[in-house]
Amino acid sequence: MLLDAKIPEGKLEDKWRNYQINSQLVNPANKKKLNVIVVGSGLSGAGAAATLAELGYDVQCFCYQDSARRAHSVAAQGGINAAKNYQHDGDSVWRMFFDTLKGGDFRSREANTYRLAELSAPLIDHFTQQGVPFAREYGGVLVNRSFGGVQVQRTFYARGQTGQQLLLAAYSQLYKMIRAKKVRMHTRTEMLDLVVVDGKAKGIIARNLVTGAIERYAADAIVLATGGYSRVFRLSTLAIGCNGSAIWKAHKRGALFAAPSFTQIHPTALPQSSEAQSKLTLMSESLRNDGRIWVPKDKNDNRKANDIPEEERDYYLERRYPSFGNLAPRDIASRAAKERIDAGHGVGRLKNAVYLDFKHAIERLGLETIQDRYGNLFSMYKKITGVDAYKEPMQISPAAHFSMGGLWVDYELMTTIPGLYAVGECNFSDHGANRLGANSLLQASVDGYFILPNTINNYLASEMKTPGISSDHPAFEEVEEEVKEYIERLLSINGTKTVDYFHRELGKVMWQECAMSRNSEGLKKALSRIEEIKEDFWQEVRINGSASQMNPELEKALRLADFIELGILMCTDALQREESCGAHFREEYQTSEGEAVRKDADYAYVSAWEYHSEGFKLHKEVLEFEFVKPTVRSYK
Amino acid sequence: MKVTFRIWRQENSKSKGRFKEYETEGLNEDMSFLEALDHLNEQLVLQGEEVIAFEYDCREGICGQCGVFIDGRAHGPHRNITTCQLHMRSFKDGDVITVEPWRATAFPVLKDLVVDRSAFDRIIEQGGFITAKTGTAPEANAIPIGKEIADKAMDAAACIGCGACVAACKNASAMLFTSAKINHLNALPQGKPEAYSRTKDMVAQMSLEGFGNCSFTGACEVECPEGISISNISEMNSWFLKAKLFG
């Protein structure tokens, strides 16, 4: 299979313009005859659906939640990056591009990453116009702050609820187009499979989660905007419903899956407190701007945090990475925390946390400033832990967060199945092996609002000439039958274990062997353990109730069955990549000081996996660095 | 820890519901309330009973999906939190805890504790947006917005659309929700051109959906996870009056 990324000609700064000049357009009068399905209603999905409808396409949008406004973009707290250089601190599109490429450890495409930075500035204008109440100075201009892994102030924010505010803007634009009757919204509807006709994506099979009805939807193009899949770890910062089913089913129908094992572990979540826990709560890493991270120097120190004097505290990030300190990128900060915790310096009841301390910031800036900057995060912390973090340090811990991997897409955001696009977190592009803070809202938004609406025309212009396919086509019937049989098979197992039992088992293996650090032996063990879990699942899972009703256990089981298979691919990918890069830290490849060793000569490619029932086949998209020279990533 | 859950069970929107009691053991005080319900559901699966349908997603207090009525209060015994932020440490060993869905004509029960809140989306559909096509925005700093105004808009915009205000109100009024949405956009220069039509259309839809009038009890503000101020309602009334007179 040829992996053509379709990178346009020209200098980096001309590529996007050149693409737009050369791509095909669809006559406005013809657009209404073309229909597009968008699966997912977060920032990328709602942005895409609203914009495609504005362009004149007939759009249907799907989400599993009760309302489009619940999509998990809502939970991103810290902010969104844009190269506006409002602060005159040396920012530029080029610097943002370089920071992002370097932050991702040179495992992403130059052209995509440059375009991300290039489109960031107009995106802020766009959201401001839609009514996002970004933070402002008294005189009325926008405020910026710096954010994990970046030395300039390029992050825009709306208190600690930036994701919520951006999502509400996208959601409101979506409902504007629903009112205009250009979008049909299907809430509480989950895509269960993809229909491919003559090699092109032509529709989806979905389940109405209220009635249980299996429904067919046909379209001229399908856009997947289904977010991340880090719930494969069970405990993660993601919403409980986030799943990988739609992209996994697309993968099984022929879409290549890229960099599956690149999972970002976020350094500032609340620690796990018991086995019964269902998720880990994220504290915004904007807290790292002013908070200082430390552990006691003495691992047997059982004193309360405030009783430990300065000289007996180890500010390990400041010690190891003096120029970035507490702002070190997420992979570095997470791994450094794990290192300290593993060395026995962890704090808290389960010794699995580090301190994030605001004492110095409050002394320096005053309580009021800290309240203004982070007030809602402090009150959230108090609600969950019962602790007042203005008075004693927070306890934080690393947690599975963002999936940099996802469906392989070209420069047009099209997967290897013609007519199937993937936008936002469910594609693999832009972030490489590690995502910088405040780049996820950015990528989701530019994919949905700016890029896809410009690239999809190129495909639809040619689809205009072929007759549309209706959902009566035999291919739909066939896939629908397969979906129904699959569900029946699951329900008929009637075993002795719950879905959550299996999810906990899978999560333990994935967290132990395929998270912050990996090694060959552990990954091989994980692969055989997951095969056992898979076999046991298909013999012992129990789901009560029927498929023709609202059945939350069935929903969970369907998602988990896919997570188990995805877990196998993730470990396969991690095992194959014999180097360390970004979030992928292979213990065999590190310096004597514990820093990652990247092997550019052998691994400067995107791993893109093709599905076969008997195993996965690797394809390589070689990354060519034409404009920058990959350097060793040092934050010292 | 051991408690008895007294939970509303209802097959679907057409059937009649009833309370059913479940004795639940093996809980601990660090569990969130939703994790305790997960725990109960695992018990039910193994006993061969259908699980209790309840809603949640983010489990960090921001998606707004997890609303249930607990011992007669929206989101349980504390002020200004969501159900996912309620922990079992707020209950005592041996407690009997009554859990029921939001009760409002405009929020029909779909199953057990799950209600249909799409009425909120239809209120948004009638003007809860700024009409701005993608690609038409001026430079963001071209329209200065003073900090006080941006903060005021943000205070209102913080609404998570959970429906606790409706559930807490004797009249099942959606005025706190609607007013928060209206005031967020009406406060900003970008939202001003459509302020009158937005206010009229959203208020009209609110009535059409079957929500009642403000009951003046202030329960909505107490139960709102974001502490959205009740003063939003009087501001909305003022916008409505102006819209009627000048709009």
mmCIF file of C-alpha atoms in Angstrom, chain A residues 30-363:
data_model
loop_
_atom_site.group_PDB
_atom_site.id
_atom_site.type_symbol
_atom_site.label_atom_id
_atom_site.label_comp_id
_atom_site.label_asym_id
_atom_site.label_seq_id
_atom_site.Cartn_x
_atom_site.Cartn_y
_atom_site.Cartn_z
ATOM 1 C CA ASN A 30 -24.511 21.355 -6.304
ATOM 2 C CA LYS A 31 -23.472 21.327 -2.668
ATOM 3 C CA LYS A 32 -26.966 20.756 -1.343
ATOM 4 C CA LYS A 33 -27.139 17.541 -3.371
ATOM 5 C CA LEU A 34 -24.149 16.163 -1.525
ATOM 6 C CA ASN A 35 -24.504 14.798 1.957
ATOM 7 C CA VAL A 36 -21.908 14.383 4.631
ATOM 8 C CA ILE A 37 -22.040 12.425 7.869
ATOM 9 C CA VAL A 38 -20.095 13.771 10.848
ATOM 10 C CA VAL A 39 -19.664 11.337 13.741
ATOM 11 C CA GLY A 40 -18.948 13.194 16.955
ATOM 12 C CA SER A 41 -20.006 16.628 18.129
ATOM 13 C CA GLY A 42 -16.989 17.947 19.995
ATOM 14 C CA LEU A 43 -14.853 20.828 18.831
ATOM 15 C CA SER A 44 -13.779 19.133 15.626
ATOM 16 C CA GLY A 45 -17.125 17.474 14.894
ATOM 17 C CA ALA A 46 -19.422 20.386 15.731
ATOM 18 C CA GLY A 47 -17.041 22.810 14.004
ATOM 19 C CA ALA A 48 -16.954 20.635 10.888
ATOM 20 C CA ALA A 49 -20.709 19.994 10.823
ATOM 21 C CA ALA A 50 -21.563 23.682 11.265
ATOM 22 C CA THR A 51 -19.062 24.856 8.659
ATOM 23 C CA LEU A 52 -19.936 22.201 6.074
ATOM 24 C CA ALA A 53 -23.578 23.201 6.498
ATOM 25 C CA GLU A 54 -22.663 26.875 6.025
ATOM 26 C CA LEU A 55 -20.944 25.887 2.805
ATOM 27 C CA GLY A 56 -24.208 24.372 1.643
ATOM 28 C CA TYR A 57 -23.730 20.629 2.138
ATOM 29 C CA ASP A 58 -26.495 18.483 3.568
ATOM 30 C CA VAL A 59 -25.110 17.383 6.935
ATOM 31 C CA GLN A 60 -26.036 14.808 9.542
ATOM 32 C CA CYS A 61 -24.215 14.845 12.867
ATOM 33 C CA PHE A 62 -24.147 12.044 15.454
ATOM 34 C CA CYS A 63 -23.198 11.818 19.115
ATOM 35 C CA TYR A 64 -23.705 9.201 21.819
ATOM 36 C CA GLN A 65 -24.445 11.773 24.539
ATOM 37 C CA ASP A 66 -27.844 13.320 25.271
ATOM 38 C CA SER A 67 -26.698 16.625 23.809
ATOM 39 C CA ALA A 68 -23.920 17.761 21.507
ATOM 40 C CA ARG A 69 -22.780 20.108 24.281
ATOM 41 C CA ARG A 70 -21.467 17.250 26.424
ATOM 42 C CA ALA A 71 -18.631 16.157 24.127
ATOM 43 C CA HIS A 72 -15.368 15.728 25.996
ATOM 44 C CA SER A 73 -13.811 18.881 24.539
ATOM 45 C CA VAL A 74 -15.896 20.469 27.302
ATOM 46 C CA ALA A 75 -13.433 19.273 29.934
ATOM 47 C CA ALA A 76 -10.186 20.733 28.561
ATOM 48 C CA GLN A 77 -9.400 23.445 31.029
ATOM 49 C CA GLY A 78 -6.183 25.241 30.386
ATOM 50 C CA GLY A 79 -6.303 27.051 27.106
ATOM 51 C CA ILE A 80 -5.689 27.229 23.411
ATOM 52 C CA ASN A 81 -2.449 28.240 21.718
ATOM 53 C CA ALA A 82 -2.169 30.816 18.981
ATOM 54 C CA ALA A 83 0.808 32.577 17.468
ATOM 55 C CA LYS A 84 -0.464 36.132 17.801
ATOM 56 C CA ASN A 85 2.642 37.548 19.473
ATOM 57 C CA TYR A 86 0.448 39.978 21.406
ATOM 58 C CA GLN A 87 3.004 39.956 24.220
ATOM 59 C CA HIS A 88 6.029 40.731 22.034
ATOM 60 C CA ASP A 89 7.964 37.976 23.698
ATOM 61 C CA GLY A 90 9.385 36.634 20.480
ATOM 62 C CA ASP A 91 6.552 34.424 19.305
ATOM 63 C CA SER A 92 5.838 33.733 15.638
ATOM 64 C CA VAL A 93 4.217 31.110 13.442
ATOM 65 C CA TRP A 94 7.639 29.656 12.821
ATOM 66 C CA ARG A 95 8.473 29.417 16.538
ATOM 67 C CA MET A 96 5.145 27.815 17.326
ATOM 68 C CA PHE A 97 5.651 25.343 14.493
ATOM 69 C CA PHE A 98 9.118 24.544 15.753
ATOM 70 C CA ASP A 99 8.014 24.198 19.405
ATOM 71 C CA THR A 100 5.260 21.807 18.335
ATOM 72 C CA LEU A 101 7.519 19.735 16.091
ATOM 73 C CA LYS A 102 10.226 19.575 18.725
ATOM 74 C CA GLY A 103 7.717 18.952 21.531
ATOM 75 C CA GLY A 104 6.452 15.978 19.502
ATOM 76 C CA ASP A 105 10.021 14.707 19.292
ATOM 77 C CA PHE A 106 10.174 15.008 15.490
ATOM 78 C CA ARG A 107 7.647 12.302 14.833
ATOM 79 C CA SER A 108 5.114 14.458 12.982
ATOM 80 C CA ARG A 109 4.984 15.995 9.526
ATOM 81 C CA GLU A 110 6.487 19.412 8.978
ATOM 82 C CA ALA A 111 3.745 20.555 6.614
ATOM 83 C CA ASN A 112 0.865 19.604 8.924
ATOM 84 C CA THR A 113 2.510 21.104 11.963
ATOM 85 C CA TYR A 114 3.266 24.336 10.168
ATOM 86 C CA ARG A 115 -0.347 24.621 9.012
ATOM 87 C CA LEU A 116 -1.520 24.111 12.608
ATOM 88 C CA ALA A 117 0.549 27.086 13.744
ATOM 89 C CA GLU A 118 -0.408 29.157 10.704
ATOM 90 C CA LEU A 119 -4.150 28.764 11.294
ATOM 91 C CA SER A 120 -3.986 29.390 15.021
ATOM 92 C CA ALA A 121 -4.150 33.194 14.901
ATOM 93 C CA PRO A 122 -7.345 33.485 12.803
ATOM 94 C CA LEU A 123 -8.925 30.810 14.999
ATOM 95 C CA ILE A 124 -8.787 33.126 18.020
ATOM 96 C CA ASP A 125 -10.493 35.831 15.961
ATOM 97 C CA HIS A 126 -13.102 33.299 14.953
ATOM 98 C CA PHE A 127 -13.895 32.154 18.497
ATOM 99 C CA THR A 128 -13.930 35.706 19.821
ATOM 100 C CA GLN A 129 -16.497 36.581 17.172
ATOM 101 C CA GLN A 130 -18.628 33.614 18.275
ATOM 102 C CA GLY A 131 -18.786 34.985 21.815
ATOM 103 C CA VAL A 132 -16.087 33.098 23.691
ATOM 104 C CA PRO A 133 -15.389 35.214 26.796
ATOM 105 C CA PHE A 134 -11.604 34.932 26.708
ATOM 106 C CA ALA A 135 -9.744 36.529 29.609
ATOM 107 C CA ARG A 136 -9.131 40.267 29.084
ATOM 108 C CA GLU A 137 -6.995 43.061 30.447
ATOM 109 C CA TYR A 138 -8.837 45.971 32.078
ATOM 110 C CA GLY A 139 -8.374 47.982 28.896
ATOM 111 C CA GLY A 140 -10.164 45.329 26.900
ATOM 112 C CA VAL A 141 -7.426 43.476 25.031
ATOM 113 C CA LEU A 142 -6.867 39.750 25.289
ATOM 114 C CA VAL A 143 -4.602 38.232 27.932
ATOM 115 C CA ASN A 144 -2.132 35.398 27.377
ATOM 116 C CA ARG A 145 -0.295 32.994 29.603
ATOM 117 C CA SER A 146 2.429 30.444 29.051
ATOM 118 C CA PHE A 147 1.618 26.798 29.229
ATOM 119 C CA GLY A 148 3.345 23.443 29.706
ATOM 120 C CA GLY A 149 6.454 23.163 27.607
ATOM 121 C CA VAL A 150 6.539 26.625 26.073
ATOM 122 C CA GLN A 151 8.610 29.667 27.010
ATOM 123 C CA VAL A 152 6.453 32.314 25.365
ATOM 124 C CA GLN A 153 2.977 33.455 26.370
ATOM 125 C CA ARG A 154 0.769 32.194 23.541
ATOM 126 C CA THR A 155 -2.080 30.550 25.400
ATOM 127 C CA PHE A 156 -5.539 32.150 25.383
ATOM 128 C CA TYR A 157 -7.964 31.077 28.078
ATOM 129 C CA ALA A 158 -11.413 31.510 29.551
ATOM 130 C CA ARG A 159 -10.852 31.018 33.278
ATOM 131 C CA GLY A 160 -10.174 27.321 33.814
ATOM 132 C CA GLN A 161 -12.965 26.418 31.416
ATOM 133 C CA THR A 162 -11.524 27.121 28.004
ATOM 134 C CA GLY A 163 -12.628 23.797 26.528
ATOM 135 C CA GLN A 164 -16.134 24.334 27.798
ATOM 136 C CA GLN A 165 -16.341 27.804 26.303
ATOM 137 C CA LEU A 166 -14.919 26.780 22.933
ATOM 138 C CA LEU A 167 -17.205 23.773 22.799
ATOM 139 C CA LEU A 168 -20.234 25.881 23.679
ATOM 140 C CA ALA A 169 -19.326 28.211 20.830
ATOM 141 C CA ALA A 170 -19.035 25.300 18.380
ATOM 142 C CA TYR A 171 -22.240 23.774 19.744
ATOM 143 C CA SER A 172 -24.079 27.053 19.372
ATOM 144 C CA GLN A 173 -22.899 27.331 15.749
ATOM 145 C CA LEU A 174 -24.114 23.768 15.221
ATOM 146 C CA TYR A 175 -27.553 24.616 16.602
ATOM 147 C CA LYS A 176 -27.643 27.743 14.468
ATOM 148 C CA MET A 177 -27.344 25.428 11.447
ATOM 149 C CA ILE A 178 -29.883 22.984 12.882
ATOM 150 C CA ARG A 179 -32.319 25.869 13.106
ATOM 151 C CA ALA A 180 -31.491 26.703 9.494
ATOM 152 C CA LYS A 181 -32.391 23.074 8.684
ATOM 153 C CA LYS A 182 -28.973 22.421 7.193
ATOM 154 C CA VAL A 183 -27.908 19.931 9.858
ATOM 155 C CA ARG A 184 -29.880 16.990 11.189
ATOM 156 C CA MET A 185 -28.621 16.113 14.660
ATOM 157 C CA HIS A 186 -28.808 12.558 16.007
ATOM 158 C CA THR A 187 -28.092 12.524 19.729
ATOM 159 C CA ARG A 188 -27.942 9.298 21.747
ATOM 160 C CA THR A 189 -26.895 7.492 18.574
ATOM 161 C CA GLU A 190 -23.672 5.533 18.363
ATOM 162 C CA MET A 191 -21.862 4.489 15.192
ATOM 163 C CA LEU A 192 -21.223 0.749 15.259
ATOM 164 C CA ASP A 193 -19.749 0.146 11.825
ATOM 165 C CA LEU A 194 -18.692 1.684 8.553
ATOM 166 C CA VAL A 195 -20.140 0.802 5.168
ATOM 167 C CA VAL A 196 -17.651 0.717 2.306
ATOM 168 C CA VAL A 197 -18.900 0.393 -1.281
ATOM 169 C CA ASP A 198 -16.437 -0.100 -4.152
ATOM 170 C CA GLY A 199 -13.611 0.898 -1.832
ATOM 171 C CA LYS A 200 -15.195 4.207 -0.784
ATOM 172 C CA ALA A 201 -16.817 5.146 2.526
ATOM 173 C CA LYS A 202 -20.539 5.442 1.862
ATOM 174 C CA GLY A 203 -22.308 5.206 5.165
ATOM 175 C CA ILE A 204 -22.554 4.063 8.735
ATOM 176 C CA ILE A 205 -24.565 1.626 10.800
ATOM 177 C CA ALA A 206 -25.609 3.163 14.097
ATOM 178 C CA ARG A 207 -27.543 2.144 17.174
ATOM 179 C CA ASN A 208 -30.244 4.330 18.638
ATOM 180 C CA LEU A 209 -29.295 4.153 22.301
ATOM 181 C CA VAL A 210 -32.859 4.828 23.510
ATOM 182 C CA THR A 211 -34.785 2.272 21.434
ATOM 183 C CA GLY A 212 -31.926 -0.025 20.529
ATOM 184 C CA ALA A 213 -32.875 0.197 16.843
ATOM 185 C CA ILE A 214 -30.058 -0.490 14.373
ATOM 186 C CA GLU A 215 -30.175 2.225 11.732
ATOM 187 C CA ARG A 216 -28.516 2.803 8.334
ATOM 188 C CA TYR A 217 -27.270 6.188 7.158
ATOM 189 C CA ALA A 218 -25.830 6.782 3.701
ATOM 190 C CA ALA A 219 -23.699 9.748 2.611
ATOM 191 C CA ASP A 220 -21.206 10.886 -0.002
ATOM 192 C CA ALA A 221 -18.476 11.314 2.586
ATOM 193 C CA ILE A 222 -18.011 10.401 6.247
ATOM 194 C CA VAL A 223 -16.104 12.460 8.790
ATOM 195 C CA LEU A 224 -15.032 10.775 12.005
ATOM 196 C CA ALA A 225 -14.551 13.198 14.888
ATOM 197 C CA THR A 226 -14.765 10.787 17.764
ATOM 198 C CA GLY A 227 -11.930 11.939 20.004
ATOM 199 C CA GLY A 228 -9.356 9.958 21.917
ATOM 200 C CA TYR A 229 -9.219 6.347 23.017
ATOM 201 C CA SER A 230 -7.210 6.510 26.246
ATOM 202 C CA ARG A 231 -10.042 4.820 28.120
ATOM 203 C CA VAL A 232 -8.262 1.688 26.947
ATOM 204 C CA PHE A 233 -6.385 2.200 30.243
ATOM 205 C CA ARG A 234 -9.737 2.351 32.046
ATOM 206 C CA LEU A 235 -8.366 4.911 34.480
ATOM 207 C CA SER A 236 -7.709 8.013 32.436
ATOM 208 C CA THR A 237 -8.648 11.666 32.408
ATOM 209 C CA LEU A 238 -11.174 11.067 29.627
ATOM 210 C CA ALA A 239 -14.929 11.069 29.950
ATOM 211 C CA ILE A 240 -16.264 7.605 30.694
ATOM 212 C CA GLY A 241 -18.035 7.334 27.361
ATOM 213 C CA CYS A 242 -15.007 8.217 25.217
ATOM 214 C CA ASN A 243 -14.253 5.228 23.080
ATOM 215 C CA GLY A 244 -12.338 3.979 20.092
ATOM 216 C CA SER A 245 -15.132 1.976 18.488
ATOM 217 C CA ALA A 246 -15.833 4.090 15.419
ATOM 218 C CA ILE A 247 -12.181 4.393 14.429
ATOM 219 C CA TRP A 248 -11.540 0.766 15.302
ATOM 220 C CA LYS A 249 -14.378 -0.388 13.081
ATOM 221 C CA ALA A 250 -13.068 1.887 10.316
ATOM 222 C CA HIS A 251 -9.643 0.333 10.836
ATOM 223 C CA LYS A 252 -11.095 -3.136 10.427
ATOM 224 C CA ARG A 253 -12.732 -1.970 7.208
ATOM 225 C CA GLY A 254 -9.410 -0.817 5.762
ATOM 226 C CA ALA A 255 -8.320 2.476 7.318
ATOM 227 C CA LEU A 256 -4.719 2.354 8.508
ATOM 228 C CA PHE A 257 -4.095 3.080 12.187
ATOM 229 C CA ALA A 258 -1.043 5.245 12.883
ATOM 230 C CA ALA A 259 1.158 5.504 15.963
ATOM 231 C CA PRO A 260 -1.379 3.675 18.149
ATOM 232 C CA SER A 261 0.901 3.420 21.175
ATOM 233 C CA PHE A 262 1.668 7.133 21.514
ATOM 234 C CA THR A 263 -0.400 8.001 24.574
ATOM 235 C CA GLN A 264 0.260 11.115 26.514
ATOM 236 C CA ILE A 265 0.467 10.690 30.244
ATOM 237 C CA HIS A 266 -0.614 13.937 31.850
ATOM 238 C CA PRO A 267 1.469 15.025 34.828
ATOM 239 C CA THR A 268 -1.209 16.859 36.799
ATOM 240 C CA ALA A 269 -4.136 14.552 37.544
ATOM 241 C CA LEU A 270 -5.462 13.709 40.988
ATOM 242 C CA PRO A 271 -3.976 10.461 42.293
ATOM 243 C CA GLN A 272 -5.918 7.212 42.314
ATOM 244 C CA SER A 273 -7.325 6.591 45.760
ATOM 245 C CA SER A 274 -8.875 3.138 45.459
ATOM 246 C CA GLU A 275 -9.519 0.131 43.222
ATOM 247 C CA ALA A 276 -13.152 1.186 42.829
ATOM 248 C CA GLN A 277 -12.195 4.335 41.013
ATOM 249 C CA SER A 278 -13.671 4.844 37.564
ATOM 250 C CA LYS A 279 -11.568 7.740 36.329
ATOM 251 C CA LEU A 280 -8.813 10.155 37.190
ATOM 252 C CA THR A 281 -9.598 13.815 37.397
ATOM 253 C CA LEU A 282 -7.368 16.211 35.549
ATOM 254 C CA MET A 283 -6.183 19.396 37.160
ATOM 255 C CA SER A 284 -5.258 21.923 34.520
ATOM 256 C CA GLU A 285 -1.562 22.082 33.922
ATOM 257 C CA SER A 286 -1.841 25.854 33.798
ATOM 258 C CA LEU A 287 -1.302 25.343 37.523
ATOM 259 C CA ARG A 288 2.318 24.586 36.687
ATOM 260 C CA ASN A 289 2.812 28.214 35.652
ATOM 261 C CA ASP A 290 2.796 29.332 39.258
ATOM 262 C CA GLY A 291 2.792 26.150 41.314
ATOM 263 C CA ARG A 292 6.060 24.442 42.195
ATOM 264 C CA ILE A 293 6.389 20.663 42.166
ATOM 265 C CA TRP A 294 8.325 18.845 44.862
ATOM 266 C CA VAL A 295 8.683 15.721 46.966
ATOM 267 C CA PRO A 296 10.414 15.280 50.333
ATOM 268 C CA LYS A 297 14.129 14.600 50.018
ATOM 269 C CA ASP A 298 13.829 11.914 52.656
ATOM 270 C CA LYS A 299 11.603 9.112 51.461
ATOM 271 C CA ASN A 300 10.577 8.228 54.980
ATOM 272 C CA ASP A 301 9.431 11.748 55.721
ATOM 273 C CA ASN A 302 5.913 11.395 57.108
ATOM 274 C CA ARG A 303 5.444 14.995 58.163
ATOM 275 C CA LYS A 304 2.665 17.114 56.745
ATOM 276 C CA ALA A 305 3.766 19.043 53.669
ATOM 277 C CA ASN A 306 3.767 22.419 55.405
ATOM 278 C CA ASP A 307 5.972 21.084 58.205
ATOM 279 C CA ILE A 308 8.749 20.105 55.820
ATOM 280 C CA PRO A 309 11.312 22.946 55.628
ATOM 281 C CA GLU A 310 12.562 24.307 52.298
ATOM 282 C CA GLU A 311 15.967 22.670 52.485
ATOM 283 C CA GLU A 312 14.377 19.250 52.895
ATOM 284 C CA ARG A 313 12.271 19.542 49.748
ATOM 285 C CA ASP A 314 13.369 18.311 46.340
ATOM 286 C CA TYR A 315 12.065 20.568 43.571
ATOM 287 C CA TYR A 316 13.078 17.867 41.130
ATOM 288 C CA LEU A 317 11.863 19.488 37.900
ATOM 289 C CA GLU A 318 13.725 22.710 38.679
ATOM 290 C CA ARG A 319 16.754 20.652 39.663
ATOM 291 C CA ARG A 320 16.833 18.465 36.553
ATOM 292 C CA TYR A 321 15.565 20.945 33.957
ATOM 293 C CA PRO A 322 16.762 24.370 35.122
ATOM 294 C CA SER A 323 15.745 26.322 32.013
ATOM 295 C CA PHE A 324 12.172 24.954 31.864
ATOM 296 C CA GLY A 325 11.654 23.885 35.462
ATOM 297 C CA ASN A 326 8.011 23.297 36.334
ATOM 298 C CA LEU A 327 7.035 24.103 32.744
ATOM 299 C CA ALA A 328 8.860 21.083 31.298
ATOM 300 C CA PRO A 329 6.757 19.310 28.644
ATOM 301 C CA ARG A 330 4.224 16.743 29.743
ATOM 302 C CA ASP A 331 6.176 13.617 28.889
ATOM 303 C CA ILE A 332 9.249 14.887 30.733
ATOM 304 C CA ALA A 333 7.250 16.047 33.762
ATOM 305 C CA SER A 334 5.253 12.795 33.953
ATOM 306 C CA ARG A 335 8.282 10.587 33.690
ATOM 307 C CA ALA A 336 10.185 12.632 36.255
ATOM 308 C CA ALA A 337 7.243 12.218 38.664
ATOM 309 C CA LYS A 338 7.127 8.478 38.044
ATOM 310 C CA GLU A 339 10.856 8.277 38.643
ATOM 311 C CA ARG A 340 10.520 10.009 42.032
ATOM 312 C CA ILE A 341 7.450 7.956 43.006
ATOM 313 C CA ASP A 342 9.145 4.689 41.985
ATOM 314 C CA ALA A 343 12.197 5.742 44.010
ATOM 315 C CA GLY A 344 9.978 5.844 47.087
ATOM 316 C CA HIS A 345 9.509 9.605 47.420
ATOM 317 C CA GLY A 346 5.803 9.579 46.563
ATOM 318 C CA VAL A 347 3.406 11.319 48.954
ATOM 319 C CA GLY A 348 -0.196 10.729 50.013
ATOM 320 C CA ARG A 349 -1.958 7.715 51.432
ATOM 321 C CA LEU A 350 -0.918 5.389 48.600
ATOM 322 C CA LYS A 351 2.475 7.100 48.116
ATOM 323 C CA ASN A 352 1.537 7.651 44.481
ATOM 324 C CA ALA A 353 1.553 11.460 44.281
ATOM 325 C CA VAL A 354 3.813 14.519 44.277
ATOM 326 C CA TYR A 355 3.135 17.969 45.731
ATOM 327 C CA LEU A 356 2.099 20.957 43.658
ATOM 328 C CA ASP A 357 2.668 23.907 45.923
ATOM 329 C CA PHE A 358 1.308 27.462 45.646
ATOM 330 C CA LYS A 359 2.852 28.841 48.811
ATOM 331 C CA HIS A 360 5.526 30.844 47.012
ATOM 332 C CA ALA A 361 3.135 32.065 44.341
ATOM 333 C CA ILE A 362 0.690 33.329 46.967
ATOM 334 C CA GLU A 363 3.513 35.118 48.788
#
